[in-house]
Amino acid sequence: MAGNPKATQLWQGADVYIAPLGTAGPSDLTASWAAAWKAVGLLDGEEGMTEAREAETGEHYAWGGVLYRRTSSKHKRTFKFIALEDNAVTFGLVNPGSTRTSTAGVRTSKVKNPLAGVQFAIGHNLVDGTKVKRRIAKTAEVVEVGEIKESETEPTVYEITVVVFPESDGTLYTTIETDPEYTAP
């Protein structure tokens, strides 16, 4: 059978981290995430993390219907994940500009109309045994929050989609990962 099973990916653990805008992430596979990076908490592993791409494309034809050029513009990259915890990080992503306090075991949230343009850095850390994949985007913003359902039969979840903005050199994000094709000398 052709192929390399080591090059497949089925992640057994994952975390999403949020930090202030422009915060640098780890530069290798073993360094801890700095204190500025705060974990979103438990994630829905079955739904995983979804990366989506969008762009407008155009096809240009010469007389006679001959395709001579294809153009692409307005590229956009998004990440979607489902947070299971209602903690300070998730609250801030779902309700930008709102506040939450806790006194003597009582939590009070003042939810305001969401502020547009609240940006932050986002990092993903995926693990499967000794295989690690880290993705760091220095500038991101929440663009969609799914319906939040509270019921007696299903846990409350927070479906969050963020858009990633490019750095000045066009880099959307940096991925650092175990190379499945590496063979030690």
Backbone as a chain_set.jsonl record, in Angstrom:
{"seq": "MAGNPKATQLWQGADVYIAPLGTAGPSDLTASWAAAWKAVGLLDGEEGMTEAREAETGEHYAWGGVLYRRTSSKHKRTFKFIALEDNAVTFGLVNPGSTRTSTAGVRTSKVKNPLAGVQFAIGHNLVDGTKVKRRIAKTAEVVEVGEIKESETEPTVYEITVVVFPESDGTLYTTIETDPEYTAP", "coords": {"N": [[0.852, -1.176, 0.0], [0.629, 2.148, -0.902], [1.764, 5.249, 0.481], [1.965, 7.168, 3.584], [1.274, 6.475, 6.727], [2.069, 7.909, 8.98], [1.889, 10.51, 8.215], [-0.707, 11.227, 8.444], [-3.393, 12.83, 10.256], [-4.856, 12.737, 13.353], [-6.059, 14.098, 15.974], [-5.579, 13.856, 19.452], [-5.718, 15.576, 21.553], [-6.354, 19.022, 22.284], [-5.949, 22.579, 22.432], [-7.092, 25.956, 22.573], [-5.755, 29.136, 22.546], [-5.832, 32.529, 23.687], [-4.531, 35.786, 23.349], [-3.209, 39.113, 24.026], [-3.321, 41.411, 21.271], [-0.957, 40.85, 18.714], [0.817, 39.339, 20.251], [3.608, 37.251, 20.587], [3.881, 33.803, 19.818], [4.849, 30.486, 21.009], [8.075, 29.399, 19.843], [8.88, 26.918, 19.202], [8.302, 23.338, 19.566], [8.212, 22.545, 22.212], [8.321, 24.573, 24.134], [6.604, 26.333, 26.71], [3.391, 27.938, 26.551], [3.371, 31.405, 26.835], [2.63, 33.481, 29.739], [0.827, 35.46, 28.984], [-0.875, 34.245, 27.203], [-4.046, 32.907, 27.3], [-5.975, 30.081, 28.044], [-8.832, 28.894, 26.279], [-10.243, 26.854, 27.33], [-12.049, 23.769, 27.937], [-12.755, 22.043, 24.908], [-14.954, 21.13, 22.193], [-14.252, 18.143, 21.1], [-15.191, 16.38, 19.152], [-16.338, 18.009, 17.194], [-14.115, 19.5, 16.602], [-11.58, 21.746, 15.261], [-12.157, 24.045, 12.755], [-10.87, 25.144, 9.716], [-11.466, 27.605, 7.363], [-11.587, 28.833, 4.006], [-12.041, 31.688, 2.003], [-12.619, 33.438, -1.001], [-12.872, 35.789, -3.675], [-13.267, 34.955, -7.003], [-12.439, 35.229, -10.458], [-13.028, 34.475, -13.874], [-11.61, 34.898, -17.012], [-12.304, 35.314, -20.385], [-11.38, 34.955, -23.805], [-12.437, 35.952, -27.108], [-14.432, 33.487, -28.611], [-14.618, 31.883, -26.461], [-12.335, 31.05, -25.048], [-10.555, 30.335, -22.22], [-8.36, 32.521, -20.712], [-7.295, 33.618, -18.434], [-7.325, 33.538, -14.889], [-8.438, 35.14, -11.98], [-7.965, 36.119, -8.564], [-9.175, 37.47, -5.538], [-9.673, 39.284, -2.447], [-9.147, 37.469, -0.308], [-9.882, 35.452, 2.49], [-9.441, 34.016, 5.695], [-10.695, 31.829, 8.095], [-11.175, 30.524, 11.432], [-12.926, 28.082, 13.212], [-14.243, 27.024, 16.292], [-15.531, 25.129, 19.074], [-16.288, 26.076, 22.186], [-16.575, 24.709, 25.425], [-16.633, 25.624, 27.987], [-17.82, 28.155, 30.217], [-16.112, 30.634, 30.83], [-13.828, 33.31, 31.778], [-12.291, 33.903, 29.464], [-13.779, 32.803, 27.304], [-16.172, 34.224, 27.687], [-15.265, 36.836, 27.128], [-14.68, 36.582, 24.387], [-17.179, 35.973, 23.286], [-18.725, 38.108, 24.115], [-17.575, 40.837, 23.457], [-16.388, 43.789, 24.986], [-18.11, 43.701, 27.099], [-18.633, 43.199, 30.676], [-17.632, 41.266, 33.554], [-17.975, 40.283, 36.877], [-17.028, 38.804, 40.021], [-18.085, 38.077, 43.212], [-17.842, 36.825, 46.376], [-18.702, 34.253, 45.556], [-20.76, 34.827, 43.795], [-21.525, 35.545, 40.54], [-21.611, 38.246, 38.316], [-22.693, 39.457, 35.281], [-22.463, 41.992, 32.913], [-23.819, 42.426, 30.025], [-23.197, 43.896, 27.014], [-23.969, 45.57, 23.877], [-22.097, 44.007, 21.369], [-18.746, 45.035, 20.807], [-17.394, 46.028, 17.778], [-14.463, 45.111, 15.986], [-12.68, 44.352, 17.995], [-9.62, 43.101, 18.575], [-7.217, 40.396, 18.766], [-4.606, 38.01, 19.56], [-4.398, 34.613, 18.437], [-3.938, 31.218, 19.239], [-3.384, 27.787, 18.443], [-3.053, 24.563, 19.802], [-2.284, 21.381, 19.098], [-2.249, 17.903, 19.849], [-0.979, 14.604, 19.535], [0.032, 11.919, 20.937], [3.436, 11.885, 20.58], [3.422, 13.689, 18.595], [3.031, 17.04, 17.616], [1.273, 20.038, 16.854], [1.333, 23.413, 16.3], [-0.302, 26.479, 15.879], [-0.134, 29.864, 15.198], [-1.629, 32.975, 15.104], [-1.188, 36.357, 14.801], [-3.043, 38.411, 14.695], [-6.437, 38.541, 15.093], [-10.046, 38.333, 14.998], [-13.299, 38.042, 16.395], [-15.885, 36.952, 14.328], [-18.261, 35.665, 14.201], [-20.695, 34.278, 16.352], [-22.229, 31.38, 17.243], [-25.662, 30.255, 17.809], [-26.618, 30.197, 21.221], [-27.561, 27.742, 23.233], [-29.405, 26.812, 26.034], [-30.207, 24.077, 27.904], [-31.908, 21.147, 29.291], [-30.982, 18.753, 28.358], [-28.702, 18.891, 26.773], [-25.315, 20.034, 26.787], [-24.431, 23.485, 27.332], [-22.974, 25.255, 24.742], [-20.413, 27.143, 23.019], [-20.104, 28.31, 20.002], [-17.627, 29.569, 18.126], [-16.377, 31.726, 15.681], [-13.512, 32.968, 14.192], [-11.864, 35.52, 12.322], [-8.826, 35.8, 10.539], [-6.254, 38.173, 10.291], [-3.836, 39.373, 7.946], [-0.27, 39.717, 8.503], [2.132, 42.407, 8.02], [3.801, 41.385, 6.05], [2.194, 39.669, 4.701], [1.757, 37.231, 5.926], [-0.519, 35.015, 7.286], [-0.752, 33.194, 9.417], [1.474, 31.309, 11.544], [2.696, 28.047, 11.44], [3.949, 25.525, 13.475], [5.212, 22.376, 13.594], [5.471, 18.817, 14.258], [7.489, 17.021, 12.07], [6.343, 14.626, 10.019], [7.741, 13.188, 8.145], [10.339, 13.156, 8.774], [13.428, 11.578, 9.301], [15.558, 10.401, 11.682], [19.098, 10.825, 11.664]], "CA": [[0.0, 0.0, 0.0], [1.392, 3.394, -0.989], [1.372, 6.274, 1.438], [2.668, 7.241, 4.853], [0.299, 6.67, 7.808], [2.567, 8.91, 9.93], [1.548, 11.838, 7.695], [-2.122, 11.494, 8.707], [-3.577, 13.585, 11.497], [-6.027, 12.494, 14.188], [-5.563, 14.727, 17.198], [-6.17, 13.348, 20.686], [-5.856, 16.685, 22.492], [-6.24, 20.339, 21.653], [-6.244, 23.792, 23.197], [-7.096, 27.237, 21.879], [-5.27, 30.186, 23.433], [-6.08, 33.909, 23.28], [-3.583, 36.716, 23.973], [-3.316, 40.46, 23.467], [-2.965, 41.618, 19.875], [0.455, 40.858, 18.359], [1.646, 38.541, 21.155], [4.336, 36.158, 19.935], [3.626, 32.471, 20.355], [6.057, 29.677, 21.16], [8.84, 29.282, 18.602], [9.227, 25.515, 18.995], [7.235, 22.408, 19.961], [8.281, 22.182, 23.626], [8.195, 25.739, 25.008], [5.264, 26.604, 27.24], [2.745, 29.167, 26.097], [3.661, 32.468, 27.805], [1.534, 33.823, 30.657], [-0.156, 36.318, 28.305], [-1.803, 33.373, 26.472], [-5.047, 32.316, 28.192], [-6.694, 28.971, 27.406], [-10.289, 28.99, 26.167], [-10.762, 25.789, 28.199], [-12.468, 22.548, 27.258], [-13.265, 22.215, 23.552], [-15.705, 20.004, 21.642], [-13.305, 17.391, 20.282], [-15.847, 15.767, 17.998], [-16.462, 19.056, 16.167], [-12.763, 19.91, 16.249], [-11.35, 23.117, 14.83], [-12.352, 24.103, 11.307], [-10.272, 26.264, 8.998], [-12.18, 27.845, 6.11], [-11.009, 29.821, 3.095], [-12.976, 32.356, 1.104], [-12.02, 34.411, -1.915], [-13.63, 36.043, -4.894], [-12.478, 34.588, -8.178], [-13.006, 35.593, -11.753], [-12.439, 33.823, -15.042], [-11.643, 35.822, -18.135], [-12.319, 34.557, -21.64], [-11.193, 35.647, -25.081], [-13.447, 35.572, -28.098], [-14.441, 32.05, -28.882], [-14.768, 31.153, -25.208], [-11.066, 30.485, -24.602], [-10.112, 30.84, -20.925], [-6.98, 32.957, -20.791], [-6.784, 34.063, -17.142], [-8.159, 33.409, -13.697], [-7.977, 36.069, -10.954], [-8.477, 35.862, -7.217], [-8.995, 38.617, -4.643], [-10.455, 39.302, -1.213], [-8.936, 36.216, 0.407], [-10.197, 35.495, 3.918], [-9.246, 32.745, 6.381], [-11.364, 31.8, 9.398], [-11.083, 29.343, 12.281], [-14.112, 27.887, 14.047], [-14.114, 26.026, 17.349], [-16.655, 25.146, 20.002], [-15.86, 26.099, 23.58], [-17.548, 24.098, 26.333], [-16.597, 26.309, 29.28], [-18.23, 29.554, 30.368], [-15.083, 31.238, 31.676], [-13.533, 34.703, 31.42], [-11.799, 33.992, 28.078], [-14.928, 32.577, 26.425], [-17.076, 35.364, 27.858], [-14.695, 37.973, 26.398], [-14.809, 36.351, 22.948], [-18.598, 35.982, 22.926], [-19.313, 39.403, 24.487], [-16.522, 41.857, 23.531], [-16.82, 45.069, 25.543], [-18.936, 43.457, 28.283], [-17.856, 42.976, 31.897], [-18.084, 40.209, 34.465], [-17.313, 40.32, 38.178], [-17.407, 37.728, 40.931], [-17.907, 38.445, 44.608], [-18.366, 35.856, 47.348], [-19.369, 33.145, 44.882], [-21.84, 35.292, 42.918], [-20.969, 36.134, 39.327], [-22.51, 39.204, 37.68], [-22.246, 39.833, 33.943], [-23.156, 43.097, 32.254], [-23.638, 42.157, 28.609], [-23.473, 45.073, 26.198], [-23.86, 45.323, 22.444], [-20.694, 43.671, 21.106], [-17.903, 46.009, 20.133], [-16.757, 45.53, 16.551], [-13.057, 45.458, 15.837], [-11.84, 43.936, 19.12], [-8.679, 42.147, 18.008], [-6.395, 39.635, 19.702], [-3.826, 36.932, 18.945], [-4.988, 33.307, 18.706], [-3.03, 30.094, 19.046], [-3.948, 26.434, 18.565], [-2.068, 23.553, 20.165], [-2.857, 20.053, 18.874], [-1.314, 16.871, 20.298], [-1.307, 13.188, 19.365], [1.236, 11.221, 21.388], [4.606, 12.769, 20.501], [3.207, 14.619, 17.48], [2.489, 18.331, 18.066], [1.073, 21.066, 15.828], [0.986, 24.712, 16.88], [-0.624, 27.499, 14.879], [-0.216, 31.159, 15.879], [-2.001, 34.137, 14.295], [-0.972, 37.521, 15.652], [-4.193, 39.315, 14.67], [-7.698, 37.869, 14.782], [-11.241, 39.017, 15.527], [-14.503, 37.215, 16.318], [-16.821, 37.403, 13.303], [-19.557, 35.024, 14.378], [-20.96, 33.429, 17.508], [-23.435, 30.599, 16.97], [-26.723, 30.308, 18.816], [-26.263, 29.621, 22.516], [-28.751, 27.046, 23.717], [-29.327, 26.279, 27.39], [-31.284, 23.091, 28.016], [-31.695, 20.097, 30.287], [-30.493, 17.522, 27.737], [-27.444, 19.103, 26.077], [-24.51, 21.08, 27.427], [-24.352, 24.783, 26.673], [-21.714, 25.375, 24.008], [-20.155, 28.447, 22.422], [-19.487, 28.139, 18.684], [-16.952, 30.844, 17.871], [-15.623, 31.807, 14.432], [-12.646, 34.147, 14.137], [-11.194, 35.805, 11.053], [-7.409, 36.09, 10.751], [-5.754, 39.27, 9.469], [-2.424, 39.155, 7.598], [0.776, 40.614, 8.979], [2.575, 43.31, 6.953], [4.438, 40.624, 4.968], [1.193, 38.784, 4.117], [1.614, 36.005, 6.714], [-1.768, 34.899, 8.045], [-0.39, 32.522, 10.663], [2.662, 30.458, 11.51], [2.484, 26.696, 11.96], [5.141, 24.792, 13.908], [4.688, 21.028, 13.807], [6.326, 17.653, 14.106], [7.599, 16.624, 10.669], [6.127, 13.172, 9.974], [8.614, 12.569, 7.155], [11.718, 13.265, 9.266], [14.082, 10.352, 9.757], [16.775, 10.763, 12.413], [20.302, 10.243, 11.041]], "C": [[0.897, 1.239, 0.0], [0.901, 4.368, 0.067], [2.141, 6.161, 2.734], [1.652, 7.494, 5.965], [0.744, 7.71, 8.833], [2.22, 10.329, 9.488], [0.063, 12.157, 7.853], [-2.258, 12.189, 10.057], [-4.916, 13.256, 12.135], [-5.611, 12.929, 15.585], [-6.321, 14.242, 18.418], [-6.362, 14.442, 21.736], [-5.68, 18.007, 21.781], [-6.563, 21.435, 22.659], [-6.271, 24.967, 22.237], [-6.693, 28.272, 22.912], [-5.553, 31.552, 22.818], [-5.097, 34.797, 24.046], [-3.802, 38.107, 23.395], [-2.775, 40.512, 22.035], [-1.452, 41.636, 19.69], [1.362, 40.029, 19.254], [2.305, 37.394, 20.4], [3.995, 34.838, 20.623], [4.928, 31.731, 20.551], [6.759, 29.513, 19.813], [9.306, 27.849, 18.345], [8.089, 24.636, 19.522], [7.207, 22.1, 21.454], [8.098, 23.35, 24.584], [6.755, 25.894, 25.479], [4.705, 27.863, 26.594], [2.954, 30.203, 27.193], [2.414, 32.824, 28.609], [0.465, 34.684, 29.999], [-1.213, 35.494, 27.562], [-2.738, 32.699, 27.471], [-5.84, 31.257, 27.436], [-8.195, 29.238, 27.39], [-10.941, 27.948, 27.081], [-11.155, 24.573, 27.385], [-13.094, 22.868, 25.903], [-14.047, 20.977, 23.144], [-14.791, 19.274, 20.665], [-13.926, 16.755, 19.06], [-16.005, 16.77, 16.86], [-15.099, 19.556, 15.714], [-12.648, 21.395, 15.966], [-11.406, 23.125, 13.309], [-11.673, 25.344, 10.75], [-11.013, 26.402, 7.675], [-11.483, 28.943, 5.326], [-12.109, 30.384, 2.217], [-12.191, 33.31, 0.223], [-12.987, 34.638, -3.064], [-12.728, 35.701, -6.068], [-13.209, 35.032, -9.432], [-12.285, 34.838, -12.851], [-12.648, 34.741, -16.237], [-11.439, 35.035, -19.426], [-12.088, 35.484, -22.827], [-12.353, 35.265, -26.003], [-13.332, 34.086, -28.398], [-14.511, 31.213, -27.611], [-13.503, 30.534, -24.675], [-10.667, 31.153, -23.276], [-8.652, 31.246, -21.027], [-6.42, 33.41, -19.447], [-7.816, 33.846, -16.06], [-7.585, 34.353, -12.652], [-8.629, 35.722, -9.628], [-8.202, 37.093, -6.36], [-9.848, 38.416, -3.399], [-10.384, 37.964, -0.475], [-9.207, 36.411, 1.896], [-10.022, 34.099, 4.497], [-9.917, 32.85, 7.752], [-11.076, 30.486, 10.111], [-12.349, 29.272, 13.122], [-13.819, 26.79, 15.059], [-15.303, 26.159, 18.276], [-16.12, 25.011, 21.419], [-16.97, 25.51, 24.451], [-17.63, 24.828, 27.665], [-17.122, 27.74, 29.172], [-17.245, 30.172, 31.355], [-14.794, 32.654, 31.175], [-13.085, 34.846, 29.959], [-12.958, 33.835, 27.099], [-15.903, 33.743, 26.501], [-16.574, 36.568, 27.069], [-14.8, 37.82, 24.891], [-16.256, 36.499, 22.497], [-19.218, 37.368, 23.129], [-18.248, 40.492, 24.564], [-17.082, 43.201, 24.005], [-17.708, 44.924, 26.76], [-18.039, 43.182, 29.477], [-18.478, 41.874, 32.734], [-17.278, 40.337, 35.749], [-17.808, 39.144, 39.016], [-17.079, 38.155, 42.347], [-18.59, 37.403, 45.472], [-19.187, 34.754, 46.677], [-20.532, 33.529, 43.985], [-21.206, 36.017, 41.735], [-22.021, 37.022, 38.678], [-21.908, 39.617, 36.341], [-23.097, 40.98, 33.438], [-22.85, 42.969, 30.779], [-24.102, 43.372, 27.824], [-23.492, 44.673, 24.731], [-22.393, 45.057, 22.139], [-19.967, 44.795, 20.374], [-17.301, 45.366, 18.898], [-15.293, 45.924, 16.573], [-12.176, 45.108, 17.016], [-10.93, 42.813, 18.622], [-7.776, 41.554, 19.077], [-5.537, 38.665, 18.895], [-4.494, 35.616, 19.322], [-3.956, 32.225, 18.404], [-3.765, 28.78, 19.234], [-2.798, 25.505, 18.924], [-2.739, 22.195, 20.058], [-1.808, 19.0, 19.211], [-1.879, 15.496, 19.988], [-0.048, 12.403, 19.701], [2.412, 12.181, 21.385], [4.486, 13.781, 19.366], [2.501, 15.871, 17.998], [2.342, 19.247, 16.859], [0.615, 22.33, 16.533], [0.759, 25.703, 15.747], [-0.833, 28.804, 15.632], [-0.547, 32.24, 14.858], [-1.933, 35.355, 15.203], [-2.15, 38.479, 15.698], [-5.437, 38.563, 14.22], [-8.834, 38.65, 15.432], [-12.428, 38.063, 15.398], [-15.436, 37.801, 15.269], [-18.189, 36.756, 13.443], [-19.571, 34.199, 15.657], [-22.269, 32.713, 17.212], [-24.473, 30.777, 18.064], [-26.259, 29.614, 20.089], [-27.54, 29.056, 23.121], [-28.49, 26.518, 25.128], [-30.502, 25.338, 27.579], [-30.961, 22.062, 29.084], [-31.086, 18.831, 29.694], [-29.153, 17.669, 27.029], [-26.635, 20.168, 26.812], [-24.584, 22.392, 26.635], [-22.983, 24.885, 26.012], [-21.641, 26.749, 23.341], [-19.393, 28.232, 21.122], [-18.942, 29.493, 18.249], [-16.167, 30.749, 16.564], [-14.819, 33.094, 14.444], [-12.06, 34.283, 12.739], [-9.764, 36.215, 11.395], [-6.982, 37.182, 9.778], [-4.272, 39.042, 9.159], [-1.502, 40.166, 8.276], [1.239, 41.459, 7.792], [3.234, 42.577, 5.785], [3.482, 39.626, 4.314], [0.971, 37.489, 4.884], [0.305, 36.031, 7.491], [-1.511, 34.259, 9.406], [0.869, 31.705, 10.445], [2.297, 29.12, 12.116], [3.84, 26.089, 12.286], [4.642, 23.395, 14.241], [5.756, 19.957, 13.672], [6.31, 17.251, 12.639], [7.461, 15.104, 10.566], [7.058, 12.449, 9.003], [10.093, 12.616, 7.572], [12.214, 11.895, 9.716], [15.383, 10.762, 10.411], [17.978, 10.091, 11.761], [20.896, 9.12, 11.89]], "O": [[1.814, 1.351, 0.814], [-0.253, 4.307, 0.492], [2.87, 5.196, 2.962], [1.206, 8.629, 6.13], [-0.095, 8.33, 9.488], [2.253, 11.254, 10.3], [-0.387, 13.229, 7.448], [-1.353, 12.139, 10.89], [-5.973, 13.466, 11.54], [-4.899, 12.211, 16.287], [-7.552, 14.217, 18.427], [-7.095, 14.246, 22.705], [-4.947, 18.103, 20.796], [-7.336, 21.245, 23.597], [-5.572, 24.98, 21.224], [-7.222, 28.288, 24.024], [-5.52, 31.719, 21.598], [-4.858, 34.592, 25.236], [-4.498, 38.265, 22.392], [-1.886, 39.747, 21.66], [-0.741, 42.339, 20.408], [2.574, 40.013, 19.038], [1.644, 36.659, 19.666], [3.844, 34.772, 21.843], [6.0, 32.278, 20.292], [6.11, 29.492, 18.767], [10.038, 27.593, 17.388], [7.028, 25.146, 19.883], [6.27, 21.455, 21.925], [7.75, 23.134, 25.745], [5.811, 25.621, 24.738], [5.45, 28.736, 26.15], [2.734, 29.906, 28.367], [1.291, 32.51, 28.213], [-0.694, 34.645, 30.415], [-2.317, 35.978, 27.316], [-2.286, 32.005, 28.382], [-6.318, 31.499, 26.327], [-8.758, 29.743, 28.361], [-12.062, 28.144, 27.549], [-10.657, 24.367, 26.278], [-13.856, 23.825, 25.763], [-13.828, 19.894, 23.687], [-14.581, 19.729, 19.541], [-13.262, 16.603, 18.035], [-15.826, 16.42, 15.693], [-14.942, 19.987, 14.572], [-13.494, 22.193, 16.369], [-10.769, 22.299, 12.656], [-11.872, 26.454, 11.245], [-11.171, 25.423, 6.947], [-10.877, 29.853, 5.892], [-12.989, 29.661, 1.751], [-11.213, 33.914, 0.662], [-13.814, 33.782, -3.379], [-11.568, 36.11, -6.116], [-14.43, 35.186, -9.448], [-11.082, 34.593, -12.768], [-13.733, 35.286, -16.438], [-10.533, 34.21, -19.54], [-12.536, 36.63, -22.848], [-13.139, 34.367, -25.7], [-12.237, 33.525, -28.427], [-14.47, 29.984, -27.667], [-13.575, 29.571, -23.912], [-10.468, 32.366, -23.213], [-7.799, 30.433, -21.381], [-5.207, 33.575, -19.312], [-9.021, 33.957, -16.289], [-6.371, 34.375, -12.448], [-9.699, 35.115, -9.578], [-7.127, 37.688, -6.444], [-10.645, 37.482, -3.322], [-11.402, 37.401, -0.072], [-8.807, 37.415, 2.484], [-10.407, 33.111, 3.871], [-9.732, 33.829, 8.474], [-10.774, 29.472, 9.481], [-12.792, 30.277, 13.678], [-13.225, 25.763, 14.73], [-16.0, 27.174, 18.268], [-15.573, 23.976, 21.8], [-18.152, 25.781, 24.239], [-18.605, 24.664, 28.398], [-16.9, 28.433, 28.179], [-17.504, 30.229, 32.557], [-15.449, 33.133, 30.25], [-13.461, 35.809, 29.291], [-13.108, 34.634, 26.175], [-16.406, 34.197, 25.473], [-17.361, 37.25, 26.412], [-14.988, 38.808, 24.181], [-16.527, 37.083, 21.447], [-20.131, 37.754, 22.399], [-18.027, 41.035, 25.646], [-18.098, 43.684, 23.505], [-18.035, 45.923, 27.401], [-16.838, 42.961, 29.325], [-19.671, 41.587, 32.642], [-16.055, 40.481, 35.718], [-18.865, 38.571, 38.751], [-15.951, 38.544, 42.65], [-19.78, 37.133, 45.312], [-20.245, 34.371, 47.178], [-21.224, 32.654, 43.465], [-20.452, 36.975, 41.906], [-23.171, 36.618, 38.508], [-20.765, 40.069, 36.273], [-24.324, 40.936, 33.531], [-21.771, 43.347, 30.322], [-25.243, 43.818, 27.95], [-23.08, 43.568, 24.379], [-21.526, 45.8, 22.6], [-20.501, 45.415, 19.455], [-16.754, 44.266, 18.976], [-14.933, 46.963, 17.125], [-11.018, 45.526, 17.049], [-11.394, 41.722, 18.291], [-7.594, 42.13, 20.149], [-5.724, 38.518, 17.687], [-5.088, 35.504, 20.394], [-3.203, 32.316, 17.435], [-4.656, 28.669, 20.076], [-1.692, 25.651, 18.403], [-3.65, 21.884, 20.824], [-0.628, 19.168, 18.904], [-3.073, 15.242, 20.148], [0.833, 12.24, 18.857], [2.398, 13.182, 22.102], [5.358, 14.634, 19.199], [1.509, 15.784, 18.721], [3.176, 19.237, 15.955], [-0.369, 22.32, 17.272], [1.525, 25.758, 14.785], [-1.609, 28.859, 16.586], [0.164, 32.405, 13.867], [-2.559, 35.376, 16.263], [-2.261, 39.278, 16.629], [-5.488, 38.02, 13.117], [-8.617, 39.505, 16.291], [-12.548, 37.355, 14.398], [-15.747, 38.991, 15.301], [-19.168, 37.236, 12.871], [-18.602, 33.521, 15.997], [-23.292, 33.349, 16.96], [-24.203, 31.371, 19.108], [-25.593, 28.579, 20.042], [-28.467, 29.788, 23.469], [-27.48, 25.861, 25.38], [-31.656, 25.74, 27.436], [-29.896, 22.092, 29.7], [-30.71, 17.925, 30.438], [-28.522, 16.661, 26.711], [-27.201, 21.095, 27.392], [-24.776, 22.388, 25.419], [-21.958, 24.631, 26.645], [-22.653, 27.417, 23.129], [-18.184, 27.999, 21.134], [-19.698, 30.44, 18.031], [-15.391, 29.815, 16.362], [-15.361, 34.175, 14.675], [-11.795, 33.289, 12.062], [-9.518, 36.884, 12.398], [-7.303, 37.129, 8.591], [-3.53, 38.568, 10.019], [-1.89, 41.294, 8.578], [0.78, 41.245, 6.67], [3.233, 43.076, 4.66], [3.897, 38.829, 3.472], [0.08, 36.717, 4.529], [0.051, 36.957, 8.262], [-2.003, 34.74, 10.427], [1.274, 31.444, 9.313], [1.668, 29.055, 13.173], [4.764, 26.134, 11.474], [3.75, 23.236, 15.075], [6.8, 20.167, 13.055], [5.244, 17.15, 12.031], [8.361, 14.373, 10.978], [7.151, 11.222, 9.038], [10.975, 12.179, 6.832], [11.517, 11.158, 10.413], [16.225, 11.399, 9.777], [17.901, 8.932, 11.352], [21.907, 8.528, 11.511]]}, "num_chains": 1, "name": "protein.A"}
